[in-house]
Coordinates of C-alpha atoms and ligand atoms in Angstrom, one line a residue:
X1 CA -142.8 -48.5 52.3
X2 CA -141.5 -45.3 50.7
X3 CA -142.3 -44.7 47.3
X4 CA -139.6 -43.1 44.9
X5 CA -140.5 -42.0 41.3
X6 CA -137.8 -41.6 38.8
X7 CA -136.8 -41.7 35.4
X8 CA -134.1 -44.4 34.8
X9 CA -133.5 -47.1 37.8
X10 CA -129.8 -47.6 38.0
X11 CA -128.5 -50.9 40.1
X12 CA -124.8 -51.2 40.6
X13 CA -122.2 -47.9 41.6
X14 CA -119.5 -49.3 39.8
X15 CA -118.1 -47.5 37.0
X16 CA -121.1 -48.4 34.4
X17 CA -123.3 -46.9 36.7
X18 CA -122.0 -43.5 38.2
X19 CA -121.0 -43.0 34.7
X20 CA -124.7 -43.4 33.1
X21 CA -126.2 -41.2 36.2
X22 CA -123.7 -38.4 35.6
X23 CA -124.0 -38.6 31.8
X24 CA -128.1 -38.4 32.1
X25 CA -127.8 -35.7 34.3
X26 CA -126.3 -33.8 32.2
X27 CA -129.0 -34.7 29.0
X28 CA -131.3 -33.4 32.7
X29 CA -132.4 -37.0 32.6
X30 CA -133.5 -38.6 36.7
X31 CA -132.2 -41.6 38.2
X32 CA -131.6 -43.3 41.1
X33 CA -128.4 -45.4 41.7
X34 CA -128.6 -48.1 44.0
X35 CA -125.7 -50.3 45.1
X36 CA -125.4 -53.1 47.7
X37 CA -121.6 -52.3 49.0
X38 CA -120.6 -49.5 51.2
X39 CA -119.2 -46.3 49.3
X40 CA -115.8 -47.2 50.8
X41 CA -116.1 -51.1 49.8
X42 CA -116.8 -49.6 46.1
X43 CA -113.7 -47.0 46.2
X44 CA -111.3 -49.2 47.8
X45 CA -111.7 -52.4 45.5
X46 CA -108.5 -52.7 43.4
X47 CA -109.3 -53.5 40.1
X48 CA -107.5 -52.1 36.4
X49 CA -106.4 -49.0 35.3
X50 CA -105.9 -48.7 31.8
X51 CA -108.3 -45.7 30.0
X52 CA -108.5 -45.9 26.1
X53 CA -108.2 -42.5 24.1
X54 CA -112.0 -42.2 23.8
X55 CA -112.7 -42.8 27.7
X56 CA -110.2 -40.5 28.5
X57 CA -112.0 -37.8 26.0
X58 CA -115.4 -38.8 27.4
X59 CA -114.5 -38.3 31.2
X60 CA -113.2 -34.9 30.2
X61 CA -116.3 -34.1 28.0
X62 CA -118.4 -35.1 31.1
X63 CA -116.7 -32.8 33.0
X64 CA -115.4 -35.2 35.4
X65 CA -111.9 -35.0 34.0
X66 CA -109.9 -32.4 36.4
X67 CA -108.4 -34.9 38.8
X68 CA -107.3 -37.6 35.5
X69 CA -105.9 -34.5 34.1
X70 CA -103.6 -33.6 36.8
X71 CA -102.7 -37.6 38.2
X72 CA -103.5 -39.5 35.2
X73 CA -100.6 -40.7 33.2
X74 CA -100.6 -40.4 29.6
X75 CA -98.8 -43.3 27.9
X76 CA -97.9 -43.5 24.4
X77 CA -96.9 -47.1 24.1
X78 CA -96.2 -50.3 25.7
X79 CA -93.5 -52.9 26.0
X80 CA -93.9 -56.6 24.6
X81 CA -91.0 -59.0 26.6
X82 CA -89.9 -62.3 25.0
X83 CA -86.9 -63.9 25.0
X84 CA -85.7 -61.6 27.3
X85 CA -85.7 -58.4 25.4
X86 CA -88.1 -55.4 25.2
X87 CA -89.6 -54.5 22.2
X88 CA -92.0 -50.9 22.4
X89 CA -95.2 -50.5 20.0
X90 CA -95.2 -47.2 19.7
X91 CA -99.2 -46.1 19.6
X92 CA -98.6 -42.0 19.1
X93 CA -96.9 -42.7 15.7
X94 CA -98.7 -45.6 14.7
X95 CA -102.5 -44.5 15.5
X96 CA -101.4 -40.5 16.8
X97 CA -103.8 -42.1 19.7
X98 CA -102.7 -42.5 23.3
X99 CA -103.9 -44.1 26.7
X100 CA -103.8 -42.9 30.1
X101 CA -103.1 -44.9 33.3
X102 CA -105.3 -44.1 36.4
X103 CA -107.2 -46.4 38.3
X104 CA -110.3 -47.6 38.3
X105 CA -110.7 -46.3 41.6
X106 CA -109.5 -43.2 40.8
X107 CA -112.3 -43.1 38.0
X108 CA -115.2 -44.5 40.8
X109 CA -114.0 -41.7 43.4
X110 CA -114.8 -39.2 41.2
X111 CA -117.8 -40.0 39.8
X112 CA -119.2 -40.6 43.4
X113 CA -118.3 -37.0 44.0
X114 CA -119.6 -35.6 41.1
X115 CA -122.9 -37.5 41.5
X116 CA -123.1 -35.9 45.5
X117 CA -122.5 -32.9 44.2
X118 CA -126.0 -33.2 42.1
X119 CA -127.5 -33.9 45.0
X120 CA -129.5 -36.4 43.0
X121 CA -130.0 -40.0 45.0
X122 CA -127.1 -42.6 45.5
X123 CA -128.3 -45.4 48.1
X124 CA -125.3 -47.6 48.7
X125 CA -125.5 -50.3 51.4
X126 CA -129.1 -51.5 50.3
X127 CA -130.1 -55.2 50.5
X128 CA -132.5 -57.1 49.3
X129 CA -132.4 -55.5 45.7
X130 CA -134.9 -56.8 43.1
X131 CA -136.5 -55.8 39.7
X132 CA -139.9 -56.2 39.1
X133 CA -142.2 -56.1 35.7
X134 CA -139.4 -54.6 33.3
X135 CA -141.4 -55.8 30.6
X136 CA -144.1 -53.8 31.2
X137 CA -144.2 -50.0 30.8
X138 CA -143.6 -49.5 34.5
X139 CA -141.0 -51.6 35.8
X140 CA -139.8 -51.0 39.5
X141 CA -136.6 -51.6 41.6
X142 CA -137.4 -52.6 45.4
X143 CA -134.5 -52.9 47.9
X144 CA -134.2 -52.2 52.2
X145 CA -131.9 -49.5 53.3
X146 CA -131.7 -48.2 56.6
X147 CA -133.9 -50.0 58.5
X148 CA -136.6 -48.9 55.7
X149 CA -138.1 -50.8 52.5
X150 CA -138.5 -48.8 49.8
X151 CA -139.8 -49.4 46.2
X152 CA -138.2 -47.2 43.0
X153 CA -140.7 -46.8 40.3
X154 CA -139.5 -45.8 36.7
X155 CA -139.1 -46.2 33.2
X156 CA -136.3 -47.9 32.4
X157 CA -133.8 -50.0 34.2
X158 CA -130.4 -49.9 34.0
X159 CA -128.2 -53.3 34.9
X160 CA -124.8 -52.3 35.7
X161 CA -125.0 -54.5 38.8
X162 CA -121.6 -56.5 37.2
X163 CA -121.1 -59.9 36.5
X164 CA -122.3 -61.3 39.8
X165 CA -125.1 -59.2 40.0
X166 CA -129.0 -60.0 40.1
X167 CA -130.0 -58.1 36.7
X168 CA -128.8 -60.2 34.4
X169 CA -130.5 -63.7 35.9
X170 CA -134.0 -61.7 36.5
X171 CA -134.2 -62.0 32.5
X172 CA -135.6 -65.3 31.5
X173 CA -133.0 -67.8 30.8
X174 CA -134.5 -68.7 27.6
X175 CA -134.6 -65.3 26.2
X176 CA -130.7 -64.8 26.8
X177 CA -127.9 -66.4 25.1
X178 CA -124.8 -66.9 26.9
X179 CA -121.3 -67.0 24.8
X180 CA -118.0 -68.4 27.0
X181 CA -115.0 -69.5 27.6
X182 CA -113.0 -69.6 30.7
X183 CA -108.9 -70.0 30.8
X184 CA -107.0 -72.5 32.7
X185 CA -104.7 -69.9 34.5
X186 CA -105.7 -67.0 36.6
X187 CA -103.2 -63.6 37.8
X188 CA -102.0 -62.9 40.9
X189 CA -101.8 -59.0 41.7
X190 CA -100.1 -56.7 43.9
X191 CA -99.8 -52.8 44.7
X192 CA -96.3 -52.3 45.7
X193 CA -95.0 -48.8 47.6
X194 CA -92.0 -48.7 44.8
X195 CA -91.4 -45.9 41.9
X196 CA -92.2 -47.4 38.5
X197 CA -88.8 -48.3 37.1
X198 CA -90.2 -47.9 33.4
X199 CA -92.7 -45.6 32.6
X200 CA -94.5 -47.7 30.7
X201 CA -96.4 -51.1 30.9
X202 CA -94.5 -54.3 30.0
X203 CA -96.0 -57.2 28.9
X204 CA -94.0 -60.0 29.1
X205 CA -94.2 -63.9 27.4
X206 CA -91.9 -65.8 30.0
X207 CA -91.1 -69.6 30.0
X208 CA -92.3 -69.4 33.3
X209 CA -95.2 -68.0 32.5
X210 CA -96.8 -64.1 31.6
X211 CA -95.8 -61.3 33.9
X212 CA -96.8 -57.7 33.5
X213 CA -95.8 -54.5 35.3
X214 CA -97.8 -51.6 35.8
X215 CA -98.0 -48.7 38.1
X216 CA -100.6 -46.7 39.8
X217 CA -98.5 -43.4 40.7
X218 CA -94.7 -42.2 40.2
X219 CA -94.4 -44.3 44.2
X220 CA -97.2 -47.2 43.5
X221 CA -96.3 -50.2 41.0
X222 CA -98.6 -52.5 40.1
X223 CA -97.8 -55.9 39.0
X224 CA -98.8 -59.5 37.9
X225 CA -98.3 -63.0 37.5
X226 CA -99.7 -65.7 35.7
X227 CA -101.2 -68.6 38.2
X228 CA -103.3 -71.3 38.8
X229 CA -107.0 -70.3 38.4
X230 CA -107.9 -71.1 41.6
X231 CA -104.1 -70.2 43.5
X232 CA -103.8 -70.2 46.8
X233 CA -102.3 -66.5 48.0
X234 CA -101.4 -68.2 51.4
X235 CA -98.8 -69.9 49.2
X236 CA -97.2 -67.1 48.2
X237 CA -95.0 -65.2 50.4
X238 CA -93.6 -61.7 49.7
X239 CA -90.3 -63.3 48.9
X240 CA -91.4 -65.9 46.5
X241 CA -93.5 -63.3 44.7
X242 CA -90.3 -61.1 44.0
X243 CA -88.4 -63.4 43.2
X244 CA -90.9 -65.0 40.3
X245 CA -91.3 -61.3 39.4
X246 CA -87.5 -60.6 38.9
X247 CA -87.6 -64.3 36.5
X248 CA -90.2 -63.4 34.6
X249 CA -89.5 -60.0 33.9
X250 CA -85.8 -59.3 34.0
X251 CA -84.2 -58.1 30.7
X252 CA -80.5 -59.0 29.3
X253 CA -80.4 -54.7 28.9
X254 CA -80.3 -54.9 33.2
X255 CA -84.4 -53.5 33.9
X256 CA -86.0 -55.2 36.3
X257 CA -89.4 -53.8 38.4
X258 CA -88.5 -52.1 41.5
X259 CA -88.9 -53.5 44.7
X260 CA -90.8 -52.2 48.2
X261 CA -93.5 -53.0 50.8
X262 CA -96.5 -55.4 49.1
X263 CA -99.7 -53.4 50.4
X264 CA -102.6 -55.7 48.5
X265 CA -102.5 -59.2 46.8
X266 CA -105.5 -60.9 45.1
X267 CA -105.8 -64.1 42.7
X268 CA -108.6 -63.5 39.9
X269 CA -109.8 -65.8 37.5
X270 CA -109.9 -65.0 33.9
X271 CA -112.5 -65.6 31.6
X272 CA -114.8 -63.9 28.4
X273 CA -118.2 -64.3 28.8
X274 CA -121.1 -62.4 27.2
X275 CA -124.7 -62.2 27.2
X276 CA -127.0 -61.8 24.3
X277 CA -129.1 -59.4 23.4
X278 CA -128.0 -56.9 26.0
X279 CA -132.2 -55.6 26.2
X280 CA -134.7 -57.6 27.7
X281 CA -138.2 -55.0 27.6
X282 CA -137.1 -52.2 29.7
X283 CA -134.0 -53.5 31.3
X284 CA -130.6 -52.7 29.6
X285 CA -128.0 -54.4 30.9
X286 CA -124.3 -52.3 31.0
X287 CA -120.8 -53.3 31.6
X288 CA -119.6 -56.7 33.4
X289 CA -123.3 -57.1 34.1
X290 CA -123.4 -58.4 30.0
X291 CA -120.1 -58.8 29.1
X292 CA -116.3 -59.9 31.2
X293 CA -113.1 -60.4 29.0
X294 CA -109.6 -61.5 30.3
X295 CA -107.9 -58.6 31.6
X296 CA -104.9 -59.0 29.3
X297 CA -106.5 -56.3 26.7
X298 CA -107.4 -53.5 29.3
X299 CA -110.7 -53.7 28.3
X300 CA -113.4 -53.9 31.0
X301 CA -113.9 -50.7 32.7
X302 CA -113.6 -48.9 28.1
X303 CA -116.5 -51.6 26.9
X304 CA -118.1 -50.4 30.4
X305 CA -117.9 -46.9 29.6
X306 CA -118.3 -47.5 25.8
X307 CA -121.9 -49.3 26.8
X308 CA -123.5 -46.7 28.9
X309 CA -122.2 -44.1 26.5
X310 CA -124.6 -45.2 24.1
X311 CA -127.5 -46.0 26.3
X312 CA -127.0 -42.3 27.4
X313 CA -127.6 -41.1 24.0
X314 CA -130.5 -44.0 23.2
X315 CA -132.2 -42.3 26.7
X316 CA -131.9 -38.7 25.7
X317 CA -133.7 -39.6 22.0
X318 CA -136.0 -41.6 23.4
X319 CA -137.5 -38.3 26.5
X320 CA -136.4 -35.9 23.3
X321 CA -138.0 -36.9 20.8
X322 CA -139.5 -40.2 21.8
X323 CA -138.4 -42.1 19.6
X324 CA -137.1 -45.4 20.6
X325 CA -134.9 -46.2 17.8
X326 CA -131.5 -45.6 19.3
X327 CA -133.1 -47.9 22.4
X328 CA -133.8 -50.4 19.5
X329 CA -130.4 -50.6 18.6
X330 CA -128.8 -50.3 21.7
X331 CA -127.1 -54.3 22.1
X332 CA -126.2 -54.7 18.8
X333 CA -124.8 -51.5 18.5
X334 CA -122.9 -52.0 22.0
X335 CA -122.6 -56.0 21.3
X336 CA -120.1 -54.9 17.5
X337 CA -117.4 -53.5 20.1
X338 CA -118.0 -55.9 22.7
X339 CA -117.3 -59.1 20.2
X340 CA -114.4 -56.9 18.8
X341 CA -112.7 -56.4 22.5
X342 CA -112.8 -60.1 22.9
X343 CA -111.7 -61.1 19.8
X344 CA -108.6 -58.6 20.8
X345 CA -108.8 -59.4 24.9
X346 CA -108.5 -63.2 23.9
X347 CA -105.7 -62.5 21.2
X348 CA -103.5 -60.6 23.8
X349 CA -104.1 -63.5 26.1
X350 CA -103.2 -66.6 24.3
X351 CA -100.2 -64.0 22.6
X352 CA -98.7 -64.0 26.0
X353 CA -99.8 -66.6 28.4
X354 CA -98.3 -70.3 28.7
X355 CA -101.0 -72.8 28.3
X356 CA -100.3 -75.9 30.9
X357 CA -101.2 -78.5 28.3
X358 CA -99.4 -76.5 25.3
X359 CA -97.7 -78.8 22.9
X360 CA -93.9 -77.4 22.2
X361 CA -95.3 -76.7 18.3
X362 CA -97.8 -74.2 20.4
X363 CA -94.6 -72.7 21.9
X364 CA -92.6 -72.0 18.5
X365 CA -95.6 -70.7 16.6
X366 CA -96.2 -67.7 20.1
X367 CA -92.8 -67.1 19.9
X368 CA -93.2 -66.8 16.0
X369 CA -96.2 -64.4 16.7
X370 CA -94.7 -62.5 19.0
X371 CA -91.4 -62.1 16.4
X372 CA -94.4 -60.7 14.0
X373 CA -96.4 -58.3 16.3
X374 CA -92.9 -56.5 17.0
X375 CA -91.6 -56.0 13.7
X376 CA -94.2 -55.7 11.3
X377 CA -95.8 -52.3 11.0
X378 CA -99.4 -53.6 9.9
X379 CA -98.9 -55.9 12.8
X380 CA -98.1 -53.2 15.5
X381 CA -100.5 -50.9 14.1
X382 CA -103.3 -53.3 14.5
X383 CA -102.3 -54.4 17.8
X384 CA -102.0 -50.4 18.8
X385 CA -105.4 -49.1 17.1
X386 CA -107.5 -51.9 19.4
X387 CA -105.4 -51.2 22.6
X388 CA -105.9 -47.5 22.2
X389 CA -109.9 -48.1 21.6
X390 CA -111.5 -48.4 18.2
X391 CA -113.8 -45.5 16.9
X392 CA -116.9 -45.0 19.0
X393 CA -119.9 -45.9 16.2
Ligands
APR401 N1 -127.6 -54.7 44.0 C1 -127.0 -53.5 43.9 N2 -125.7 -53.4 43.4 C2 -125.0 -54.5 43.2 C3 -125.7 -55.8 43.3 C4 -127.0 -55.9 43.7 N3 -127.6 -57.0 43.9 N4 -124.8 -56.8 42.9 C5 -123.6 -56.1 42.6 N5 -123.8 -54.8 42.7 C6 -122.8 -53.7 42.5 C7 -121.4 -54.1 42.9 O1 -121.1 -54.0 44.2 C8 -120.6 -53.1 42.1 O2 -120.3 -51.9 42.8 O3 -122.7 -53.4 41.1 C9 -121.5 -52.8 40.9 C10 -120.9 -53.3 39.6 O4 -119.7 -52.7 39.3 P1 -118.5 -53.4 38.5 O5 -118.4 -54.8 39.0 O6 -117.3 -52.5 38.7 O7 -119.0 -53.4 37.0 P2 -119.1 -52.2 36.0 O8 -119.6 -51.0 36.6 O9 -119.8 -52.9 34.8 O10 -117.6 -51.9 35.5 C11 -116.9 -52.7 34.7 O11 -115.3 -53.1 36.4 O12 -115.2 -55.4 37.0 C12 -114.5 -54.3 36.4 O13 -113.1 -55.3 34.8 C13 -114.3 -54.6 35.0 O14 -113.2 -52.7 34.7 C14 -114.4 -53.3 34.4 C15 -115.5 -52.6 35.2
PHB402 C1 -103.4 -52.6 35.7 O1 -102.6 -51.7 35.7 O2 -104.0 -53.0 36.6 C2 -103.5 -53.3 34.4 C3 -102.8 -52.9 33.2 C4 -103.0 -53.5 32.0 C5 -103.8 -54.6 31.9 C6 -104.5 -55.1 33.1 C7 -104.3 -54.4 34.3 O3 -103.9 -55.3 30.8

């Protein structure tokens, strides 16, 4: 068995954890990243694409930035559709705050480079991944890769293994407590080769159901529907996904999404879940690995980044100075913004979305909310200051 010694044990290479290697690098803090997929499994998976002010700023602070810069796509509001009008909350003159558009595999792609390029270790394809003894004062992180078995000893551990990952359930069940509450539709997706025909997102309350369109590029548009949680995609042909699209998002002013060859289609589920305390000895758990919300907010891949943001810091006091106060604080500091993103994440949702069982009173008193959020300033700028990204603490 090889023996690797390092500073801070990383599992998972999704966004959470290329993000906390690079940003310890640069505090000249070691780690090793280890993540079960192939690198092309991990850039290729489609996933959001919405960046808050403060990621965005991050990113570029980190010097990982250049490409985001050039292909990113700054947005200074977004569309709210009911009754089949637009309505545009306008965040630069509400908040002066902005967001930028650029997927989340954009943002994995090049923090994978970045990470290369400090030649520092990134194993992906291992198996058998475990933790071992993270509540002692030398926890360790064994896994198999290439033929080999090898066994990572360190300080700390880092979770960012996501939600299905094997961090979280290593901590004792009853030392965690586990907050929930899953939704009785899911969203269908698709990546469409078709230029954006607004260039910005619309989210849109339909009789039907929620749509919303987004993009990817000035040629890729991204877009969704509201389903069944567990929809069957064989059910839905190209045609009847167009045509569902054109319902639920057509305006009286003529705009409708663009049409053009559907290159990827997915169903996922929605739900919030979160995981308390987000520390268990020397394991910290980061990003879907503690906490999911309903995409509806664009706020996985900002409470992801938010997360290992401060863990970063808490890492660099604690080989600093050695104090562990900022390690102390670490899940209640991270856990204030997650419970405020799904306070907001859940708001957007039930804002938009057409419950199955929803009485008609349910129906007026959306509508009525909806009528509020788009003409009330205090309303709008609420709605805009979460969407951009509250004030790191
Ligand atoms: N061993 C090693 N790696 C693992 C294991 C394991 N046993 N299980 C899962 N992983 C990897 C996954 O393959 C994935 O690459 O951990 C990574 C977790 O990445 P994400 O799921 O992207 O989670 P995170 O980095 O916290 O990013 C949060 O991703 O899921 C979206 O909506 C979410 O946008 C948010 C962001
Ligand atoms: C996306 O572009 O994939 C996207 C945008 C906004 C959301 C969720 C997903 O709220």
């Amino acid at each position: 068995m090889s023996d690797i010694r390092t500073q801070v044990g990383i599992v998972g290479a999704g966004p959470a954890g290329l993000l906390l290697a690079h940003l310890l690098h640069l505090e000249g803090i070691e780690s090793v990243v280890i993540e079960n997929r192939s690198q092309r499994h991990v850039i290729e998976r489609v996933r959001a694409g919405v960046l808050e002010q403060g990621t965005v700023d991050l990113l570029h602070e980190a010097g990982v930035g250049c490409r985001l810069a050039k292909e990113g796509m700054r947005h200074e509001g977004i569309y709210l559709a009911f009754g089949g009008v637009r309505h545009r909350i306008d965040f630069a003159s509400l908040t002066g705050r902005a967001i930028a558009v650029y997927g989340q595999n954009e943002v994995v792609t090049d923090l994978i480079h970045a990470r290369q390029a400090t030649g520092q270790p990134l194993f992906f394809e291992a198996a058998d991944v475990a933790i071992h003894d993270f509540d002692s004062a030398s926890p360790r992180i064994t896994f198999k890769h290439a033929g080999g078995a090898h066994a990572v000893r360190c300080d700390f551990i880092a979770g960012c293994d996501g939600f299905h990952g094997i961090c979280r359930p290593a901590i004792p069940a009853h030392a965690l407590s586990i907050f929930e509450c899953e939704y009785p539709f899911g969203w269908l997706g698709i990546l469409a080769h078709a230029a954006p025909s607004c260039d910005e997102l619309v989210y849109s309350r339909h009789e039907r159901g929620f749509a919303l369109f987004s993009m990817r590029s000035s040629k890729v548009t991204r877009l969704y529907l509201q389903c069944a949680p567990d929809e069957d995609i064989r059910n839905w042909p190209d045609e009847r996904i167009w045509s569902e699209l054109d319902a639920r998002l057509s305006t009286s002013d003529g705009w409708k999404p663009n049409q053009g060859e559907i290159f990827q289609k997915g169903v996922t589920g929605m739900r919030s879940f979160v995981a308390e305390p987000m520390r268990h000895g020397r394991l910290f758990l980061a990003g879907d690995a503690a906490h999911i919300v309903p995409p509806t907010g664009a706020k996985g891949l900002n409470l992801a980044v938010a997360d290992v943001r401060y863990l970063s810091i808490a890492l660099a006091g604690f080989y600093r100075e050695r104090s562990e106060r900022a390690l102390q604080e670490y899940s209640a500091k991270c856990l204030r913004r997650v419970w405020k993103a799904q306070r907001f994440s859940n708001w957007m949702t039930s804002l938009l979305h057409l419950s199955p069982a929803a009485a008609p009173f349910e129906n007026r008193r959306q509508l009525a909310e909806l009528d509020y959020v788009t003409s009330s300033t205090a309303a709008m700028t609420s709605l805009a200051e979460n969407y951009t990204g509250l004030p790191m603490e």
